[in-house]
Amino acid sequence: LDTIGERLFKQFISQAGSYNELSNYIRKSTYFQEISSEKSEQNKTILLNEIIDNIKIVKDKDDLIYYISFSADSANQAKNLLAGYMETMASNVSQIQYSQLKTLISNKKNNIKNQMDALKKIAEEQRVEEIDNIKMALAIAEKSNIKKPELNGMARLDNNNLFLLGSDALSAMFGSIKNKPLALDGSYYNLQRQYINLDKFKVDGSGAQAFNYLKNPSEPISRDKPKRIFIIIAGCILGGFIGAGYVLISVTIQVYSKRYVNFSKENSN
């Protein structure tokens, strides 16, 4: 089974390559607004698609390594676009995963609470039944004028002959059972410990990361001709960082392991 970290990374790659995600990000970027400010809506759409077409996400031989490149009119603009997009996607994916974890924990807590309530209800019903049996036995003992136990060594005590304990003992039992705590078995307290542990576990996705850079976005040493369509192609052929550079991404493995909830964060280097 995939680890939480691997699922997080796969979701990151899936969203990073989404046309809708790319379109939303590029359209809202300062770069796009500047170069499209005087264009018609139709030409803006054409320009947007051209930029997206030149964004490359290439998988390495290693399943957990990807090369991602953006292009723009200048190296610095491309670098900023790429870095901003990586940060935006990582934040989105992490928040989705942590939101799912919160829901999972909440559902688990509700399930445990329901089980605890059911066990408590059973214990309440058993105590009510026991109280009723003692009250009935006490009434019989009082009518029969039995104050002291009248049991012989062979008698087996049950609800039918409970009155043989005598009114004195039954009165004491009645007062005791009304005031004593519910008799809950070990399964209830086992569930209670689970609930307390889950309630103490605080989900904080602020520091979560869906990937690690093996090389940060960087500007090329020398600039190619400012034609978007050629910047990335040249970069792929030469192995350089034309336009935006390449980002080498590796997965962050996050593992949280507890007895009843498995989750923790651990970034791989």
PDB file of C-alpha atoms in Angstrom:
ATOM      1  CA  LEU A   1       0.000   0.000   0.000  1.00  0.00           C
ATOM      2  CA  ASP A   2       1.153   3.501  -0.716  1.00  0.00           C
ATOM      3  CA  THR A   3       2.358   5.532   2.221  1.00  0.00           C
ATOM      4  CA  ILE A   4       0.663   8.812   3.041  1.00  0.00           C
ATOM      5  CA  GLY A   5       3.680  10.643   1.640  1.00  0.00           C
ATOM      6  CA  GLU A   6       3.491   8.825  -1.692  1.00  0.00           C
ATOM      7  CA  ARG A   7      -0.217   9.560  -2.038  1.00  0.00           C
ATOM      8  CA  LEU A   8       0.470  13.196  -1.221  1.00  0.00           C
ATOM      9  CA  PHE A   9       3.173  13.380  -3.878  1.00  0.00           C
ATOM     10  CA  LYS A  10       1.048  11.653  -6.543  1.00  0.00           C
ATOM     11  CA  GLN A  11      -1.796  14.050  -5.868  1.00  0.00           C
ATOM     12  CA  PHE A  12       0.655  16.937  -6.133  1.00  0.00           C
ATOM     13  CA  ILE A  13       1.897  15.762  -9.551  1.00  0.00           C
ATOM     14  CA  SER A  14      -1.661  15.178 -10.739  1.00  0.00           C
ATOM     15  CA  GLN A  15      -2.775  18.668  -9.742  1.00  0.00           C
ATOM     16  CA  ALA A  16       0.419  20.305 -10.964  1.00  0.00           C
ATOM     17  CA  GLY A  17      -0.281  18.993 -14.463  1.00  0.00           C
ATOM     18  CA  SER A  18      -3.954  19.955 -14.421  1.00  0.00           C
ATOM     19  CA  TYR A  19      -4.955  22.433 -17.132  1.00  0.00           C
ATOM     20  CA  ASN A  20      -7.459  24.069 -14.778  1.00  0.00           C
ATOM     21  CA  GLU A  21      -4.862  24.577 -12.054  1.00  0.00           C
ATOM     22  CA  LEU A  22      -2.308  25.940 -14.518  1.00  0.00           C
ATOM     23  CA  SER A  23      -4.900  28.172 -16.170  1.00  0.00           C
ATOM     24  CA  ASN A  24      -6.110  29.629 -12.878  1.00  0.00           C
ATOM     25  CA  TYR A  25      -2.594  30.278 -11.646  1.00  0.00           C
ATOM     26  CA  ILE A  26      -1.231  31.803 -14.880  1.00  0.00           C
ATOM     27  CA  ARG A  27      -4.313  33.955 -15.466  1.00  0.00           C
ATOM     28  CA  LYS A  28      -4.044  35.475 -11.977  1.00  0.00           C
ATOM     29  CA  SER A  29      -0.280  36.004 -12.169  1.00  0.00           C
ATOM     30  CA  THR A  30       1.192  39.502 -12.430  1.00  0.00           C
ATOM     31  CA  TYR A  31       3.221  38.341 -15.411  1.00  0.00           C
ATOM     32  CA  PHE A  32       0.174  37.329 -17.465  1.00  0.00           C
ATOM     33  CA  GLN A  33      -1.795  40.436 -16.504  1.00  0.00           C
ATOM     34  CA  GLU A  34       1.064  42.622 -17.685  1.00  0.00           C
ATOM     35  CA  ILE A  35       1.587  40.960 -21.066  1.00  0.00           C
ATOM     36  CA  SER A  36      -2.131  40.600 -21.802  1.00  0.00           C
ATOM     37  CA  SER A  37      -3.446  43.927 -20.535  1.00  0.00           C
ATOM     38  CA  GLU A  38      -4.099  45.316 -24.017  1.00  0.00           C
ATOM     39  CA  LYS A  39      -5.334  42.106 -25.638  1.00  0.00           C
ATOM     40  CA  SER A  40      -8.897  41.056 -26.331  1.00  0.00           C
ATOM     41  CA  GLU A  41     -10.423  38.179 -24.355  1.00  0.00           C
ATOM     42  CA  GLN A  42      -9.977  35.870 -27.314  1.00  0.00           C
ATOM     43  CA  ASN A  43      -6.305  36.777 -27.686  1.00  0.00           C
ATOM     44  CA  LYS A  44      -5.826  36.433 -23.929  1.00  0.00           C
ATOM     45  CA  THR A  45      -7.120  32.877 -24.157  1.00  0.00           C
ATOM     46  CA  ILE A  46      -4.796  32.128 -27.071  1.00  0.00           C
ATOM     47  CA  LEU A  47      -1.827  33.551 -25.155  1.00  0.00           C
ATOM     48  CA  LEU A  48      -2.791  31.625 -22.027  1.00  0.00           C
ATOM     49  CA  ASN A  49      -2.925  28.341 -23.929  1.00  0.00           C
ATOM     50  CA  GLU A  50       0.415  29.097 -25.567  1.00  0.00           C
ATOM     51  CA  ILE A  51       2.064  29.601 -22.170  1.00  0.00           C
ATOM     52  CA  ILE A  52       0.478  26.426 -20.763  1.00  0.00           C
ATOM     53  CA  ASP A  53       1.546  24.413 -23.816  1.00  0.00           C
ATOM     54  CA  ASN A  54       5.159  25.363 -23.106  1.00  0.00           C
ATOM     55  CA  ILE A  55       5.046  24.188 -19.491  1.00  0.00           C
ATOM     56  CA  LYS A  56       6.724  20.800 -19.236  1.00  0.00           C
ATOM     57  CA  ILE A  57       6.374  18.153 -16.525  1.00  0.00           C
ATOM     58  CA  VAL A  58       8.696  15.273 -17.396  1.00  0.00           C
ATOM     59  CA  LYS A  59       8.983  12.076 -15.384  1.00  0.00           C
ATOM     60  CA  ASP A  60      12.445  10.739 -14.621  1.00  0.00           C
ATOM     61  CA  LYS A  61      13.345   7.043 -14.576  1.00  0.00           C
ATOM     62  CA  ASP A  62      12.809   7.257 -10.846  1.00  0.00           C
ATOM     63  CA  ASP A  63       9.047   7.354 -10.268  1.00  0.00           C
ATOM     64  CA  LEU A  64       9.452   9.963  -7.545  1.00  0.00           C
ATOM     65  CA  ILE A  65      11.525  12.449  -9.556  1.00  0.00           C
ATOM     66  CA  TYR A  66      10.074  14.937 -12.033  1.00  0.00           C
ATOM     67  CA  TYR A  67      11.535  17.779 -14.098  1.00  0.00           C
ATOM     68  CA  ILE A  68       9.252  20.813 -14.291  1.00  0.00           C
ATOM     69  CA  SER A  69       9.931  23.837 -16.490  1.00  0.00           C
ATOM     70  CA  PHE A  70       8.129  27.123 -17.130  1.00  0.00           C
ATOM     71  CA  SER A  71       8.874  29.671 -19.831  1.00  0.00           C
ATOM     72  CA  ALA A  72       8.361  33.421 -19.995  1.00  0.00           C
ATOM     73  CA  ASP A  73       9.759  36.542 -21.686  1.00  0.00           C
ATOM     74  CA  SER A  74      12.600  36.749 -19.168  1.00  0.00           C
ATOM     75  CA  ALA A  75      14.498  34.264 -17.049  1.00  0.00           C
ATOM     76  CA  ASN A  76      13.508  35.987 -13.812  1.00  0.00           C
ATOM     77  CA  GLN A  77       9.819  36.016 -14.752  1.00  0.00           C
ATOM     78  CA  ALA A  78       9.910  32.328 -15.610  1.00  0.00           C
ATOM     79  CA  LYS A  79      11.697  31.475 -12.375  1.00  0.00           C
ATOM     80  CA  ASN A  80       9.164  33.426 -10.306  1.00  0.00           C
ATOM     81  CA  LEU A  81       6.246  31.808 -12.130  1.00  0.00           C
ATOM     82  CA  LEU A  82       7.618  28.350 -11.513  1.00  0.00           C
ATOM     83  CA  ALA A  83       8.496  28.924  -7.856  1.00  0.00           C
ATOM     84  CA  GLY A  84       5.098  30.494  -7.201  1.00  0.00           C
ATOM     85  CA  TYR A  85       3.275  27.641  -8.868  1.00  0.00           C
ATOM     86  CA  MET A  86       5.163  25.005  -6.882  1.00  0.00           C
ATOM     87  CA  GLU A  87       4.362  26.796  -3.644  1.00  0.00           C
ATOM     88  CA  THR A  88       0.688  27.194  -4.556  1.00  0.00           C
ATOM     89  CA  MET A  89       0.227  23.543  -5.573  1.00  0.00           C
ATOM     90  CA  ALA A  90       2.080  22.220  -2.526  1.00  0.00           C
ATOM     91  CA  SER A  91      -0.090  24.318  -0.228  1.00  0.00           C
ATOM     92  CA  ASN A  92      -3.313  23.249  -1.967  1.00  0.00           C
ATOM     93  CA  VAL A  93      -2.490  19.545  -1.888  1.00  0.00           C
ATOM     94  CA  SER A  94      -1.288  19.603   1.709  1.00  0.00           C
ATOM     95  CA  GLN A  95      -4.413  21.371   2.880  1.00  0.00           C
ATOM     96  CA  ILE A  96      -6.611  18.866   1.038  1.00  0.00           C
ATOM     97  CA  GLN A  97      -4.813  15.953   2.670  1.00  0.00           C
ATOM     98  CA  TYR A  98      -4.937  17.504   6.117  1.00  0.00           C
ATOM     99  CA  SER A  99      -8.600  18.333   5.683  1.00  0.00           C
ATOM    100  CA  GLN A 100      -9.232  14.680   4.843  1.00  0.00           C
ATOM    101  CA  LEU A 101      -7.251  13.642   7.916  1.00  0.00           C
ATOM    102  CA  LYS A 102      -9.320  15.943  10.117  1.00  0.00           C
ATOM    103  CA  THR A 103     -12.499  14.409   8.735  1.00  0.00           C
ATOM    104  CA  LEU A 104     -11.118  10.909   9.299  1.00  0.00           C
ATOM    105  CA  ILE A 105     -10.261  11.696  12.921  1.00  0.00           C
ATOM    106  CA  SER A 106     -13.630  13.358  13.512  1.00  0.00           C
ATOM    107  CA  ASN A 107     -15.490  10.350  12.096  1.00  0.00           C
ATOM    108  CA  LYS A 108     -13.388   7.977  14.200  1.00  0.00           C
ATOM    109  CA  LYS A 109     -14.115   9.998  17.339  1.00  0.00           C
ATOM    110  CA  ASN A 110     -17.851   9.966  16.600  1.00  0.00           C
ATOM    111  CA  ASN A 111     -17.766   6.212  16.048  1.00  0.00           C
ATOM    112  CA  ILE A 112     -15.924   5.635  19.332  1.00  0.00           C
ATOM    113  CA  LYS A 113     -18.304   7.984  21.166  1.00  0.00           C
ATOM    114  CA  ASN A 114     -21.304   6.057  19.837  1.00  0.00           C
ATOM    115  CA  GLN A 115     -19.780   2.773  21.046  1.00  0.00           C
ATOM    116  CA  MET A 116     -19.096   4.277  24.483  1.00  0.00           C
ATOM    117  CA  ASP A 117     -22.650   5.599  24.713  1.00  0.00           C
ATOM    118  CA  ALA A 118     -24.035   2.169  23.776  1.00  0.00           C
ATOM    119  CA  LEU A 119     -21.967   0.429  26.472  1.00  0.00           C
ATOM    120  CA  LYS A 120     -22.987   3.055  29.004  1.00  0.00           C
ATOM    121  CA  LYS A 121     -26.657   2.606  28.126  1.00  0.00           C
ATOM    122  CA  ILE A 122     -26.390  -1.158  28.607  1.00  0.00           C
ATOM    123  CA  ALA A 123     -24.755  -0.622  32.008  1.00  0.00           C
ATOM    124  CA  GLU A 124     -27.521   1.834  32.968  1.00  0.00           C
ATOM    125  CA  GLU A 125     -30.210  -0.665  31.968  1.00  0.00           C
ATOM    126  CA  GLN A 126     -28.498  -3.413  33.944  1.00  0.00           C
ATOM    127  CA  ARG A 127     -28.344  -1.226  37.041  1.00  0.00           C
ATOM    128  CA  VAL A 128     -32.022  -0.292  36.715  1.00  0.00           C
ATOM    129  CA  GLU A 129     -32.898  -3.976  36.435  1.00  0.00           C
ATOM    130  CA  GLU A 130     -30.771  -4.803  39.490  1.00  0.00           C
ATOM    131  CA  ILE A 131     -32.395  -1.989  41.503  1.00  0.00           C
ATOM    132  CA  ASP A 132     -35.875  -3.219  40.542  1.00  0.00           C
ATOM    133  CA  ASN A 133     -34.990  -6.758  41.620  1.00  0.00           C
ATOM    134  CA  ILE A 134     -33.705  -5.551  44.991  1.00  0.00           C
ATOM    135  CA  LYS A 135     -36.781  -3.349  45.538  1.00  0.00           C
ATOM    136  CA  MET A 136     -39.069  -6.264  44.805  1.00  0.00           C
ATOM    137  CA  ALA A 137     -37.097  -8.614  47.086  1.00  0.00           C
ATOM    138  CA  LEU A 138     -37.105  -5.965  49.827  1.00  0.00           C
ATOM    139  CA  ALA A 139     -40.889  -5.598  49.599  1.00  0.00           C
ATOM    140  CA  ILE A 140     -41.321  -9.384  49.884  1.00  0.00           C
ATOM    141  CA  ALA A 141     -38.916  -9.595  52.830  1.00  0.00           C
ATOM    142  CA  GLU A 142     -40.747  -6.809  54.680  1.00  0.00           C
ATOM    143  CA  LYS A 143     -44.157  -8.412  54.093  1.00  0.00           C
ATOM    144  CA  SER A 144     -42.754 -11.773  55.187  1.00  0.00           C
ATOM    145  CA  ASN A 145     -41.136 -10.139  58.256  1.00  0.00           C
ATOM    146  CA  ILE A 146     -37.724 -11.467  57.221  1.00  0.00           C
ATOM    147  CA  LYS A 147     -35.104  -9.132  58.652  1.00  0.00           C
ATOM    148  CA  LYS A 148     -32.084 -11.439  58.817  1.00  0.00           C
ATOM    149  CA  PRO A 149     -30.748 -13.846  56.181  1.00  0.00           C
ATOM    150  CA  GLU A 150     -32.576 -17.193  56.112  1.00  0.00           C
ATOM    151  CA  LEU A 151     -30.315 -19.005  53.683  1.00  0.00           C
ATOM    152  CA  ASN A 152     -28.914 -22.450  54.301  1.00  0.00           C
ATOM    153  CA  GLY A 153     -25.591 -23.565  52.930  1.00  0.00           C
ATOM    154  CA  MET A 154     -27.128 -25.330  49.925  1.00  0.00           C
ATOM    155  CA  ALA A 155     -29.412 -22.510  48.764  1.00  0.00           C
ATOM    156  CA  ARG A 156     -28.590 -20.889  45.450  1.00  0.00           C
ATOM    157  CA  LEU A 157     -29.334 -17.154  45.508  1.00  0.00           C
ATOM    158  CA  ASP A 158     -31.128 -15.644  42.495  1.00  0.00           C
ATOM    159  CA  ASN A 159     -33.835 -13.080  41.821  1.00  0.00           C
ATOM    160  CA  ASN A 160     -36.555 -15.538  42.849  1.00  0.00           C
ATOM    161  CA  ASN A 161     -35.273 -15.999  46.392  1.00  0.00           C
ATOM    162  CA  LEU A 162     -33.330 -12.774  46.879  1.00  0.00           C
ATOM    163  CA  PHE A 163     -35.768 -11.818  49.636  1.00  0.00           C
ATOM    164  CA  LEU A 164     -34.170 -14.496  51.843  1.00  0.00           C
ATOM    165  CA  LEU A 165     -31.280 -12.116  52.466  1.00  0.00           C
ATOM    166  CA  GLY A 166     -33.600 -10.206  54.741  1.00  0.00           C
ATOM    167  CA  SER A 167     -34.823  -6.631  54.782  1.00  0.00           C
ATOM    168  CA  ASP A 168     -31.763  -5.312  56.643  1.00  0.00           C
ATOM    169  CA  ALA A 169     -29.289  -6.566  54.016  1.00  0.00           C
ATOM    170  CA  LEU A 170     -31.565  -5.656  51.118  1.00  0.00           C
ATOM    171  CA  SER A 171     -32.024  -2.099  52.400  1.00  0.00           C
ATOM    172  CA  ALA A 172     -28.261  -1.696  52.594  1.00  0.00           C
ATOM    173  CA  MET A 173     -27.864  -3.125  49.078  1.00  0.00           C
ATOM    174  CA  PHE A 174     -30.549  -0.777  47.751  1.00  0.00           C
ATOM    175  CA  GLY A 175     -28.825   2.308  49.177  1.00  0.00           C
ATOM    176  CA  SER A 176     -25.429   1.173  47.920  1.00  0.00           C
ATOM    177  CA  ILE A 177     -26.371   0.359  44.338  1.00  0.00           C
ATOM    178  CA  LYS A 178     -28.159   3.691  43.870  1.00  0.00           C
ATOM    179  CA  ASN A 179     -25.014   5.640  44.765  1.00  0.00           C
ATOM    180  CA  LYS A 180     -22.247   3.551  43.256  1.00  0.00           C
ATOM    181  CA  PRO A 181     -20.816   4.366  39.789  1.00  0.00           C
ATOM    182  CA  LEU A 182     -21.914   2.398  36.767  1.00  0.00           C
ATOM    183  CA  ALA A 183     -20.237  -0.971  36.379  1.00  0.00           C
ATOM    184  CA  LEU A 184     -18.423  -0.517  33.071  1.00  0.00           C
ATOM    185  CA  ASP A 185     -16.174  -3.257  31.696  1.00  0.00           C
ATOM    186  CA  GLY A 186     -12.685  -2.934  30.221  1.00  0.00           C
ATOM    187  CA  SER A 187     -13.936  -2.405  26.664  1.00  0.00           C
ATOM    188  CA  TYR A 188     -15.517   0.905  27.671  1.00  0.00           C
ATOM    189  CA  TYR A 189     -12.296   2.244  29.197  1.00  0.00           C
ATOM    190  CA  ASN A 190     -10.317   0.964  26.222  1.00  0.00           C
ATOM    191  CA  LEU A 191     -12.565   3.032  23.933  1.00  0.00           C
ATOM    192  CA  GLN A 192     -12.272   5.973  26.296  1.00  0.00           C
ATOM    193  CA  ARG A 193      -8.469   5.915  26.007  1.00  0.00           C
ATOM    194  CA  GLN A 194      -8.757   5.862  22.214  1.00  0.00           C
ATOM    195  CA  TYR A 195     -11.089   8.853  22.282  1.00  0.00           C
ATOM    196  CA  ILE A 196      -8.802  10.846  24.596  1.00  0.00           C
ATOM    197  CA  ASN A 197      -5.764  10.138  22.396  1.00  0.00           C
ATOM    198  CA  LEU A 198      -7.621  11.230  19.266  1.00  0.00           C
ATOM    199  CA  ASP A 199      -8.955  14.331  20.991  1.00  0.00           C
ATOM    200  CA  LYS A 200      -5.423  15.344  21.997  1.00  0.00           C
ATOM    201  CA  PHE A 201      -4.068  14.818  18.474  1.00  0.00           C
ATOM    202  CA  LYS A 202      -3.995  18.205  16.768  1.00  0.00           C
ATOM    203  CA  VAL A 203      -3.783  18.256  12.981  1.00  0.00           C
ATOM    204  CA  ASP A 204      -1.557  21.064  11.752  1.00  0.00           C
ATOM    205  CA  GLY A 205      -0.780  21.146   8.048  1.00  0.00           C
ATOM    206  CA  SER A 206       0.984  24.495   8.075  1.00  0.00           C
ATOM    207  CA  GLY A 207       4.411  22.886   7.748  1.00  0.00           C
ATOM    208  CA  ALA A 208       3.413  20.044   5.459  1.00  0.00           C
ATOM    209  CA  GLN A 209       5.212  19.641   2.149  1.00  0.00           C
ATOM    210  CA  ALA A 210       4.191  17.476  -0.796  1.00  0.00           C
ATOM    211  CA  PHE A 211       7.679  17.508  -2.346  1.00  0.00           C
ATOM    212  CA  ASN A 212      11.292  18.509  -1.829  1.00  0.00           C
ATOM    213  CA  TYR A 213      13.453  20.415  -4.295  1.00  0.00           C
ATOM    214  CA  LEU A 214      16.622  18.651  -5.350  1.00  0.00           C
ATOM    215  CA  LYS A 215      17.431  21.909  -7.136  1.00  0.00           C
ATOM    216  CA  ASN A 216      15.575  25.155  -6.587  1.00  0.00           C
ATOM    217  CA  PRO A 217      14.188  27.139  -9.546  1.00  0.00           C
ATOM    218  CA  SER A 218      17.025  29.201 -11.003  1.00  0.00           C
ATOM    219  CA  GLU A 219      17.732  31.565 -13.852  1.00  0.00           C
ATOM    220  CA  PRO A 220      19.889  30.466 -16.798  1.00  0.00           C
ATOM    221  CA  ILE A 221      23.486  31.636 -17.014  1.00  0.00           C
ATOM    222  CA  SER A 222      22.860  32.970 -20.526  1.00  0.00           C
ATOM    223  CA  ARG A 223      19.577  33.939 -22.090  1.00  0.00           C
ATOM    224  CA  ASP A 224      18.186  32.341 -25.204  1.00  0.00           C
ATOM    225  CA  LYS A 225      16.186  34.224 -27.838  1.00  0.00           C
ATOM    226  CA  PRO A 226      13.008  35.505 -26.210  1.00  0.00           C
ATOM    227  CA  LYS A 227      10.693  33.179 -28.108  1.00  0.00           C
ATOM    228  CA  ARG A 228       8.680  31.216 -25.601  1.00  0.00           C
ATOM    229  CA  ILE A 229       8.279  28.160 -27.772  1.00  0.00           C
ATOM    230  CA  PHE A 230      12.052  27.760 -28.187  1.00  0.00           C
ATOM    231  CA  ILE A 231      13.136  28.493 -24.632  1.00  0.00           C
ATOM    232  CA  ILE A 232      11.964  25.198 -23.183  1.00  0.00           C
ATOM    233  CA  ILE A 233      12.934  23.115 -26.211  1.00  0.00           C
ATOM    234  CA  ALA A 234      16.488  24.421 -26.097  1.00  0.00           C
ATOM    235  CA  GLY A 235      16.585  23.860 -22.392  1.00  0.00           C
ATOM    236  CA  CYS A 236      15.525  20.223 -22.813  1.00  0.00           C
ATOM    237  CA  ILE A 237      18.136  19.571 -25.504  1.00  0.00           C
ATOM    238  CA  LEU A 238      21.030  21.301 -23.773  1.00  0.00           C
ATOM    239  CA  GLY A 239      20.119  20.220 -20.294  1.00  0.00           C
ATOM    240  CA  GLY A 240      20.376  23.819 -19.111  1.00  0.00           C
ATOM    241  CA  PHE A 241      17.878  26.073 -17.473  1.00  0.00           C
ATOM    242  CA  ILE A 242      16.518  28.112 -20.369  1.00  0.00           C
ATOM    243  CA  GLY A 243      13.570  30.338 -19.525  1.00  0.00           C
ATOM    244  CA  ALA A 244      12.924  29.040 -16.033  1.00  0.00           C
ATOM    245  CA  GLY A 245      15.221  26.114 -15.342  1.00  0.00           C
ATOM    246  CA  TYR A 246      14.282  22.707 -14.152  1.00  0.00           C
ATOM    247  CA  VAL A 247      13.038  21.744 -10.749  1.00  0.00           C
ATOM    248  CA  LEU A 248      13.970  18.283  -9.613  1.00  0.00           C
ATOM    249  CA  ILE A 249      11.316  17.000  -7.241  1.00  0.00           C
ATOM    250  CA  SER A 250      11.469  14.115  -4.794  1.00  0.00           C
ATOM    251  CA  VAL A 251       8.724  12.793  -2.591  1.00  0.00           C
ATOM    252  CA  THR A 252       8.387  13.613   1.059  1.00  0.00           C
ATOM    253  CA  ILE A 253       7.531  10.513   3.027  1.00  0.00           C
ATOM    254  CA  GLN A 254       5.218  11.254   5.901  1.00  0.00           C
ATOM    255  CA  VAL A 255       4.364   8.532   8.344  1.00  0.00           C
ATOM    256  CA  TYR A 256       2.361   8.805  11.490  1.00  0.00           C
ATOM    257  CA  SER A 257       2.005   5.644  13.499  1.00  0.00           C
ATOM    258  CA  LYS A 258      -0.115   5.199  16.572  1.00  0.00           C
ATOM    259  CA  ARG A 259      -2.154   2.328  17.910  1.00  0.00           C
ATOM    260  CA  TYR A 260      -5.452   3.561  16.604  1.00  0.00           C
ATOM    261  CA  VAL A 261      -4.509   6.385  14.222  1.00  0.00           C
ATOM    262  CA  ASN A 262      -1.564   6.172  11.841  1.00  0.00           C
ATOM    263  CA  PHE A 263      -0.215   9.534  10.842  1.00  0.00           C
ATOM    264  CA  SER A 264       2.977  11.551  11.220  1.00  0.00           C
ATOM    265  CA  LYS A 265       5.039  13.920   9.158  1.00  0.00           C
ATOM    266  CA  GLU A 266       8.570  13.197   8.117  1.00  0.00           C
ATOM    267  CA  ASN A 267      10.273  14.956   5.257  1.00  0.00           C
ATOM    268  CA  SER A 268      12.759  12.994   3.209  1.00  0.00           C
ATOM    269  CA  ASN A 269      15.973  14.741   2.300  1.00  0.00           C
TER     270      ASN A 269
END
